[in-house]
Coordinates of C-alpha atoms in Angstrom, one line a residue:
Chain J
E1 CA 44.1 10.9 -32.7
D2 CA 41.5 9.7 -35.2
Q3 CA 39.5 6.7 -34.2
V4 CA 37.0 4.4 -35.9
T5 CA 34.9 1.7 -34.2
Q6 CA 32.8 -0.8 -36.0
S7 CA 30.1 -2.9 -34.6
P8 CA 29.2 -5.7 -34.5
E9 CA 32.5 -7.5 -35.1
A10 CA 30.6 -10.3 -36.8
L11 CA 27.0 -10.7 -38.1
R12 CA 25.3 -13.8 -39.3
L13 CA 22.0 -13.3 -41.3
Q14 CA 19.6 -15.5 -43.2
E15 CA 19.1 -14.7 -46.9
G16 CA 16.6 -11.9 -47.1
E17 CA 17.0 -10.8 -43.5
S18 CA 17.8 -7.1 -43.6
S19 CA 20.2 -5.4 -41.0
S20 CA 22.6 -2.6 -40.4
L21 CA 26.3 -2.3 -39.7
N22 CA 27.5 0.6 -37.5
C23 CA 30.6 2.8 -37.8
S24 CA 31.3 5.4 -35.1
Y25 CA 34.1 7.8 -35.6
T26 CA 36.2 10.6 -33.9
V27 CA 38.2 12.7 -36.3
S28 CA 39.3 16.3 -36.5
G29 CA 38.1 17.7 -39.8
L30 CA 36.3 14.8 -41.6
R31 CA 37.3 14.7 -45.2
G32 CA 35.0 11.8 -46.2
L33 CA 33.7 8.6 -44.7
F34 CA 34.5 5.6 -46.8
W35 CA 33.0 2.1 -47.0
Y36 CA 34.9 -0.8 -48.5
R37 CA 34.1 -4.5 -49.0
Q38 CA 36.9 -7.0 -48.5
D39 CA 36.6 -10.6 -49.7
P40 CA 39.1 -13.3 -48.3
G41 CA 42.5 -13.0 -49.9
K42 CA 41.7 -9.8 -51.8
G43 CA 42.2 -6.1 -51.3
P44 CA 39.4 -3.8 -50.1
E45 CA 36.9 -2.9 -52.9
F46 CA 35.5 0.7 -52.8
L47 CA 31.8 1.0 -52.2
F48 CA 30.9 4.6 -51.1
T49 CA 32.2 7.9 -50.0
L50 CA 30.0 10.2 -47.8
Y51 CA 31.1 13.8 -47.1
S52 CA 28.4 15.5 -45.0
A53 CA 25.8 14.6 -42.3
G54 CA 22.5 13.6 -43.8
E55 CA 24.1 12.3 -47.0
E56 CA 22.9 8.9 -48.3
K57 CA 24.2 6.7 -51.1
E58 CA 22.9 3.4 -52.5
K59 CA 24.2 0.6 -54.6
E60 CA 22.1 -2.5 -55.2
R61 CA 21.2 -3.9 -51.8
L62 CA 23.4 -1.5 -49.9
K63 CA 22.7 2.0 -48.5
A64 CA 25.1 4.1 -46.6
T65 CA 24.1 7.0 -44.3
L66 CA 26.1 9.5 -42.3
T67 CA 25.5 11.6 -39.2
K68 CA 28.0 13.8 -37.3
K69 CA 29.2 10.9 -35.2
E70 CA 28.5 7.7 -37.1
S71 CA 27.7 6.0 -40.3
F72 CA 25.4 3.1 -41.0
L73 CA 25.6 0.5 -43.8
H74 CA 22.1 -0.9 -44.4
I75 CA 21.8 -4.2 -46.2
T76 CA 18.3 -4.9 -47.6
A77 CA 17.3 -8.5 -48.4
P78 CA 20.9 -9.8 -48.4
K79 CA 22.1 -12.7 -50.6
P80 CA 24.9 -15.1 -49.9
E81 CA 27.2 -13.3 -52.3
D82 CA 27.0 -10.3 -49.9
S83 CA 29.1 -12.2 -47.5
A84 CA 32.4 -10.3 -46.9
T85 CA 34.1 -8.1 -44.4
Y86 CA 32.9 -4.5 -44.5
L87 CA 35.4 -1.9 -43.6
C88 CA 34.7 1.7 -42.6
A89 CA 37.4 4.4 -42.8
C90 CA 37.6 8.1 -42.1
G91 CA 39.6 10.6 -44.1
G92 CA 41.3 13.1 -41.9
S93 CA 44.2 15.5 -42.4
N94 CA 46.1 14.9 -45.6
Y95 CA 43.1 12.7 -46.5
K96 CA 44.9 9.9 -44.5
L97 CA 42.5 7.0 -44.0
T98 CA 41.9 5.6 -40.5
F99 CA 40.2 2.2 -40.8
G100 CA 38.0 0.3 -38.3
K101 CA 38.5 -3.4 -37.7
G102 CA 35.6 -4.3 -39.9
T103 CA 32.4 -6.3 -39.6
L104 CA 32.4 -9.9 -40.9
L105 CA 29.1 -10.5 -42.6
T106 CA 27.9 -14.0 -43.3
V107 CA 24.6 -14.5 -45.2
N108 CA 23.3 -18.1 -45.1
P109 CA 21.1 -19.4 -48.0
Chain H
E1 CA 41.1 0.5 -66.8
A2 CA 43.7 -1.8 -65.2
G3 CA 43.7 -1.9 -61.4
V4 CA 46.6 -1.6 -58.9
A5 CA 49.1 -4.4 -59.5
Q6 CA 51.2 -6.0 -56.7
S7 CA 53.8 -8.7 -56.6
P8 CA 54.5 -11.2 -55.3
R9 CA 51.1 -12.3 -54.0
Y10 CA 52.7 -14.5 -51.3
K11 CA 56.1 -14.6 -49.6
I12 CA 57.5 -16.8 -46.8
I13 CA 60.8 -15.8 -45.2
E14 CA 62.8 -16.6 -42.1
K15 CA 63.1 -13.9 -39.4
R16 CA 66.1 -11.5 -40.0
Q17 CA 65.9 -12.0 -43.7
S18 CA 65.0 -9.2 -46.1
V19 CA 62.0 -8.9 -48.4
A20 CA 60.7 -6.4 -51.0
F21 CA 57.3 -5.8 -52.4
W22 CA 56.4 -4.1 -55.7
C23 CA 53.4 -2.0 -56.6
N24 CA 52.2 -0.5 -59.9
P25 CA 49.4 2.0 -59.4
I26 CA 46.5 2.8 -61.7
S27 CA 47.6 4.9 -64.6
G28 CA 47.4 8.6 -63.9
H29 CA 47.1 8.3 -60.1
A30 CA 49.6 10.7 -58.5
T31 CA 49.1 9.4 -54.9
L32 CA 50.3 6.0 -53.8
Y33 CA 49.9 4.4 -50.3
W34 CA 51.3 1.4 -48.6
Y35 CA 49.2 -0.2 -45.8
Q36 CA 49.9 -3.1 -43.4
Q37 CA 46.9 -5.3 -42.5
I38 CA 47.3 -7.7 -39.6
L39 CA 44.8 -10.6 -39.5
G40 CA 41.6 -9.4 -37.9
Q41 CA 42.5 -5.7 -38.2
G42 CA 41.8 -2.9 -40.6
P43 CA 44.6 -1.6 -42.8
K44 CA 47.1 0.7 -41.2
L45 CA 48.8 3.4 -43.3
L46 CA 52.6 3.0 -43.5
I47 CA 53.6 5.6 -46.0
Q48 CA 51.9 8.0 -48.5
F49 CA 53.6 9.3 -51.6
Q50 CA 52.5 12.3 -53.7
N51 CA 54.3 11.8 -57.1
N52 CA 57.9 11.2 -56.0
G53 CA 57.6 12.9 -52.6
V54 CA 56.7 11.4 -49.2
V55 CA 53.6 13.0 -47.6
D56 CA 53.2 10.9 -44.5
D57 CA 55.5 8.2 -43.1
S58 CA 54.8 8.8 -39.4
Q59 CA 53.8 5.1 -38.9
L60 CA 56.6 3.5 -40.9
P61 CA 59.1 1.7 -38.6
K62 CA 62.1 3.4 -40.2
D63 CA 64.7 1.2 -38.5
R64 CA 63.6 -1.7 -40.7
F65 CA 61.1 -0.5 -43.3
S66 CA 61.9 1.6 -46.3
A67 CA 60.0 2.6 -49.4
E68 CA 60.7 4.5 -52.6
R69 CA 58.7 5.7 -55.6
L70 CA 61.0 6.3 -58.5
K71 CA 59.7 8.5 -61.4
G72 CA 56.4 8.9 -59.6
V73 CA 55.0 5.6 -60.8
D74 CA 56.0 2.2 -59.4
S75 CA 56.9 1.8 -55.8
T76 CA 58.8 -0.8 -53.7
L77 CA 58.5 -1.4 -50.0
K78 CA 61.4 -3.2 -48.3
I79 CA 61.7 -4.8 -44.9
Q80 CA 65.2 -5.5 -43.6
P81 CA 65.5 -7.4 -41.3
A82 CA 62.1 -9.0 -40.9
K83 CA 60.6 -9.8 -37.5
L84 CA 57.9 -12.3 -36.6
E85 CA 55.4 -9.4 -36.0
D86 CA 55.8 -8.3 -39.6
S87 CA 53.6 -11.2 -40.7
A88 CA 50.7 -9.4 -42.4
V89 CA 49.2 -8.5 -45.7
Y90 CA 50.8 -5.5 -47.3
L91 CA 48.4 -3.5 -49.4
C92 CA 49.2 -0.9 -52.0
A93 CA 46.5 1.7 -53.0
S94 CA 46.4 4.6 -55.3
S95 CA 44.3 7.7 -55.9
R96 CA 44.0 10.4 -58.5
S97 CA 44.7 13.1 -55.9
A98 CA 43.5 13.2 -52.3
D99 CA 40.2 11.3 -52.9
T100 CA 39.0 7.7 -53.2
Q101 CA 41.7 5.1 -52.8
Y102 CA 41.7 2.0 -54.9
F103 CA 43.5 -1.1 -53.5
G104 CA 45.6 -3.8 -55.1
P105 CA 45.2 -7.5 -54.1
G106 CA 48.0 -7.4 -51.5
T107 CA 51.0 -9.4 -50.6
R108 CA 50.7 -11.9 -47.8
L109 CA 53.9 -12.1 -45.9
T110 CA 54.7 -14.9 -43.4
V111 CA 57.8 -14.6 -41.3
L112 CA 58.9 -17.8 -39.6

């Protein structure tokens, strides 16, 4: 059974304080590692897809990286508007997504 | 490009009542998904459609949940009868094929 574990469950940062979120996964036949952002009362918003170990993608203050067992979402000099829940998901057979529980990020001004 | 549309946005019902949710995917997206997201959890796939056909419904509680996708576009998800544990956000997502999924805003269901 595919499994995704995210840590920490919650992270509180000061504005400008860089950090990383972790996503460890167990899946047979990885067909993509996905990162989404979810704001309260909204659906998940797509951020990145990573397909192979060593791959990196960047968007503004976010950078996602992938190894054979885990992915990291690095947040550089975060701003309060980066506050959200960040979800990680693995695409397995039939490209079915298995999600982790998410990391609730709060960035204080 | 318009996103995934869902309605209603909120629904409150009594247990044992029935409820239906509607989803209109992004134009041209052949694959449609329904997820259940319980508070504090990640979304869990209930059912996946490819055009009109069901690809995966292994986690759909078929004794009370049903879904259909007529003409390969819009979809409805129904719960009958609802239980307290069905309180959750029901998310619809679509993708062009078997790639990146784009989510709608969700329907928040409260069962009293």
